[in-house]
């Protein structure tokens, strides 16, 4: 097994990249997380690529949630819009766009709708604040463990939880 990963690492990484390009994120991450840690060089390459795949998946989730919010708002469905915006990851590529949509919606509501919307957005703000604090704490912990660990700790965390997170998201929001 070790010899296989040591000699076929580029192929393993290329196959995972191809799966990710087809938006088969779970399969890509499973392939990348299958590289044994004893195959140090390949393991590091797989770890780096797993972070890239995870970010691509997260950005896809972001875009899908934003699209759902926009569709819901086009129907003036405040509840569905708020729920869709809750699914936008705080560190997703479209987070700022989701915030802009939120502000645009708030500006167009009448007094009663605005009150309901602001209550929902207060809940949204609290959730986003908690996510941001969680990310900040993780970065502080990584920094506190030293320069080398600050690079690998977040990657290890992504590596260990990415497949589970993607599977849970796919079950919760089938495409």
CSV table of C-alpha atoms in Angstrom, one decimal:
chain,number,residue,atom,x,y,z
A,1,UNK,CA,0.0,0.0,0.0
A,2,UNK,CA,2.8,2.4,0.9
A,3,UNK,CA,4.6,1.7,-2.3
A,4,UNK,CA,1.4,2.3,-4.3
A,5,UNK,CA,0.8,5.8,-2.8
A,6,UNK,CA,4.5,6.6,-3.0
A,7,UNK,CA,4.6,5.8,-6.7
A,8,UNK,CA,1.1,6.7,-7.8
A,9,UNK,CA,0.5,9.8,-5.7
A,10,UNK,CA,0.1,12.2,-8.7
A,11,UNK,CA,-2.5,9.9,-10.2
A,12,UNK,CA,-4.4,9.7,-6.9
A,13,UNK,CA,-4.4,13.5,-6.6
A,14,UNK,CA,-5.4,13.9,-10.3
A,15,UNK,CA,-8.3,11.5,-9.9
A,16,UNK,CA,-9.5,13.4,-6.8
A,17,UNK,CA,-9.2,16.7,-8.7
A,18,UNK,CA,-11.3,15.3,-11.5
A,19,UNK,CA,-13.9,14.1,-9.1
A,20,UNK,CA,-14.0,17.5,-7.5
A,21,UNK,CA,-14.3,19.2,-10.9
A,22,UNK,CA,-17.4,17.0,-11.4
A,23,UNK,CA,-18.7,18.2,-8.0
A,24,UNK,CA,-18.3,14.7,-6.6
A,25,UNK,CA,-16.8,16.3,-3.4
A,26,UNK,CA,-17.5,13.3,-1.1
A,27,UNK,CA,-15.7,10.9,-3.4
A,28,UNK,CA,-12.8,13.3,-3.9
A,29,UNK,CA,-12.4,13.7,-0.2
A,30,UNK,CA,-12.7,10.1,0.5
A,31,UNK,CA,-9.9,9.4,-2.0
A,32,UNK,CA,-7.7,12.1,-0.5
A,33,UNK,CA,-8.3,11.1,3.1
A,34,UNK,CA,-7.4,7.5,2.2
A,35,UNK,CA,-3.8,8.3,1.7
A,36,UNK,CA,-1.9,6.8,4.7
A,37,UNK,CA,0.0,9.3,6.9
A,38,UNK,CA,3.1,7.1,6.7
A,39,UNK,CA,3.4,8.1,3.0
A,40,UNK,CA,4.5,11.6,4.1
A,41,UNK,CA,5.0,13.4,0.9
A,42,UNK,CA,1.8,12.1,-0.7
A,43,UNK,CA,-0.1,12.6,2.5
A,44,UNK,CA,0.9,16.3,2.6
A,45,UNK,CA,-0.2,16.7,-1.1
A,46,UNK,CA,-3.5,15.0,-0.3
A,47,UNK,CA,-4.0,17.1,2.7
A,48,UNK,CA,-3.4,20.3,0.7
A,49,UNK,CA,-5.8,19.1,-2.0
A,50,UNK,CA,-8.4,18.1,0.6
A,51,UNK,CA,-8.5,21.7,1.8
A,52,UNK,CA,-9.0,22.9,-1.8
A,53,UNK,CA,-11.9,20.4,-2.3
A,54,UNK,CA,-13.5,21.4,1.0
A,55,UNK,CA,-13.4,25.1,0.0
A,56,UNK,CA,-14.9,24.3,-3.4
A,57,UNK,CA,-17.7,22.3,-1.7
A,58,UNK,CA,-18.3,25.1,0.8
A,59,UNK,CA,-18.5,27.7,-1.9
A,60,UNK,CA,-21.0,25.6,-3.8
A,61,UNK,CA,-23.1,25.3,-0.7
A,62,UNK,CA,-22.9,29.1,-0.4
A,63,UNK,CA,-24.0,29.7,-4.0
A,64,UNK,CA,-26.9,27.3,-3.7
A,65,UNK,CA,-28.1,28.9,-0.5
A,66,UNK,CA,-27.8,32.3,-1.9
A,67,UNK,CA,-29.7,31.2,-5.1
A,68,UNK,CA,-32.5,29.7,-2.9
A,69,UNK,CA,-32.7,33.0,-0.9
A,70,UNK,CA,-33.0,35.0,-4.1
A,71,UNK,CA,-35.7,32.8,-5.5
A,72,UNK,CA,-37.6,32.9,-2.2
A,73,UNK,CA,-37.3,36.7,-2.1
A,74,UNK,CA,-38.6,36.9,-5.7
A,75,UNK,CA,-41.7,35.3,-4.3
A,76,UNK,CA,-41.7,37.6,-1.3
A,77,UNK,CA,-41.4,34.6,1.0
A,78,UNK,CA,-39.7,36.1,4.0
A,79,UNK,CA,-39.5,32.8,6.0
A,80,UNK,CA,-37.9,30.8,3.1
A,81,UNK,CA,-35.6,33.7,2.3
A,82,UNK,CA,-34.4,33.9,5.9
A,83,UNK,CA,-34.0,30.1,6.1
A,84,UNK,CA,-31.9,30.0,2.9
A,85,UNK,CA,-29.7,32.8,4.2
A,86,UNK,CA,-29.0,30.8,7.3
A,87,UNK,CA,-27.4,28.2,5.2
A,88,UNK,CA,-24.8,30.6,3.8
A,89,UNK,CA,-21.5,29.7,5.4
A,90,UNK,CA,-19.9,32.7,7.1
A,91,UNK,CA,-16.6,31.9,5.3
A,92,UNK,CA,-18.2,31.1,2.0
A,93,UNK,CA,-17.3,33.0,-1.1
A,94,UNK,CA,-20.8,34.6,-1.5
A,95,UNK,CA,-21.2,35.7,2.1
A,96,UNK,CA,-20.8,39.4,1.3
A,97,UNK,CA,-23.4,39.0,-1.5
A,98,UNK,CA,-25.8,37.4,0.9
A,99,UNK,CA,-25.3,40.3,3.3
A,100,UNK,CA,-26.0,42.7,0.5
A,101,UNK,CA,-29.2,40.8,-0.4
A,102,UNK,CA,-30.3,41.0,3.2
A,103,UNK,CA,-29.8,44.8,3.3
A,104,UNK,CA,-31.6,45.2,0.0
A,105,UNK,CA,-34.6,43.2,1.3
A,106,UNK,CA,-34.7,45.2,4.6
A,107,UNK,CA,-34.9,48.4,2.6
A,108,UNK,CA,-37.9,47.2,0.6
A,109,UNK,CA,-40.1,46.0,3.4
A,110,UNK,CA,-43.0,47.8,5.0
A,111,UNK,CA,-43.1,48.3,8.7
A,112,UNK,CA,-44.7,45.0,9.7
A,113,UNK,CA,-42.6,42.9,7.3
A,114,UNK,CA,-39.5,44.8,8.4
A,115,UNK,CA,-40.1,43.9,12.1
A,116,UNK,CA,-40.5,40.2,11.2
A,117,UNK,CA,-37.4,40.4,9.0
A,118,UNK,CA,-35.3,42.1,11.5
A,119,UNK,CA,-36.1,39.5,14.1
A,120,UNK,CA,-35.1,36.7,11.7
A,121,UNK,CA,-31.9,38.6,10.8
A,122,UNK,CA,-31.0,39.0,14.5
A,123,UNK,CA,-31.1,35.3,14.8
A,124,UNK,CA,-29.0,35.1,11.6
A,125,UNK,CA,-26.5,37.6,13.0
A,126,UNK,CA,-26.1,35.6,16.2
A,127,UNK,CA,-25.4,32.4,14.2
A,128,UNK,CA,-22.9,34.2,12.0
A,129,UNK,CA,-21.2,35.7,15.0
A,130,UNK,CA,-20.9,32.2,16.6
A,131,UNK,CA,-19.4,30.9,13.4
A,132,UNK,CA,-16.9,33.7,13.1
A,133,UNK,CA,-15.9,33.3,16.8
A,134,UNK,CA,-15.4,29.5,16.2
A,135,UNK,CA,-13.1,30.2,13.2
A,136,UNK,CA,-11.2,32.8,15.1
A,137,UNK,CA,-10.7,30.4,18.1
A,138,UNK,CA,-9.5,27.6,15.7
A,139,UNK,CA,-7.0,30.0,14.2
A,140,UNK,CA,-5.8,31.2,17.6
A,141,UNK,CA,-5.3,27.6,18.7
A,142,UNK,CA,-3.4,26.7,15.6
A,143,UNK,CA,-1.2,29.8,16.1
A,144,UNK,CA,-0.6,29.0,19.7
A,145,UNK,CA,0.7,25.5,18.9
A,146,UNK,CA,3.5,26.9,16.7
A,147,UNK,CA,4.2,27.9,13.1
A,148,UNK,CA,4.3,24.4,11.7
A,149,UNK,CA,1.2,23.3,13.5
A,150,UNK,CA,-0.6,26.5,12.5
A,151,UNK,CA,-0.5,25.3,8.9
A,152,UNK,CA,-1.3,21.7,9.5
A,153,UNK,CA,-3.8,22.0,12.3
A,154,UNK,CA,-6.6,23.6,10.2
A,155,UNK,CA,-5.8,21.2,7.4
A,156,UNK,CA,-6.0,18.2,9.7
A,157,UNK,CA,-9.3,19.5,11.1
A,158,UNK,CA,-10.7,19.9,7.6
A,159,UNK,CA,-9.4,16.5,6.6
A,160,UNK,CA,-11.0,14.8,9.5
A,161,UNK,CA,-14.4,16.5,9.3
A,162,UNK,CA,-14.9,17.4,5.6
A,163,UNK,CA,-16.3,14.1,4.4
A,164,UNK,CA,-18.8,13.9,7.4
A,165,UNK,CA,-19.8,17.6,6.8
A,166,UNK,CA,-20.4,17.0,3.1
A,167,UNK,CA,-22.4,13.8,3.6
A,168,UNK,CA,-24.6,15.5,6.3
A,169,UNK,CA,-25.2,18.5,4.0
A,170,UNK,CA,-26.1,16.3,1.1
A,171,UNK,CA,-28.5,14.4,3.2
A,172,UNK,CA,-30.1,17.6,4.5
A,173,UNK,CA,-30.2,19.4,1.2
A,174,UNK,CA,-30.2,16.9,-1.7
A,175,UNK,CA,-29.3,18.5,-5.1
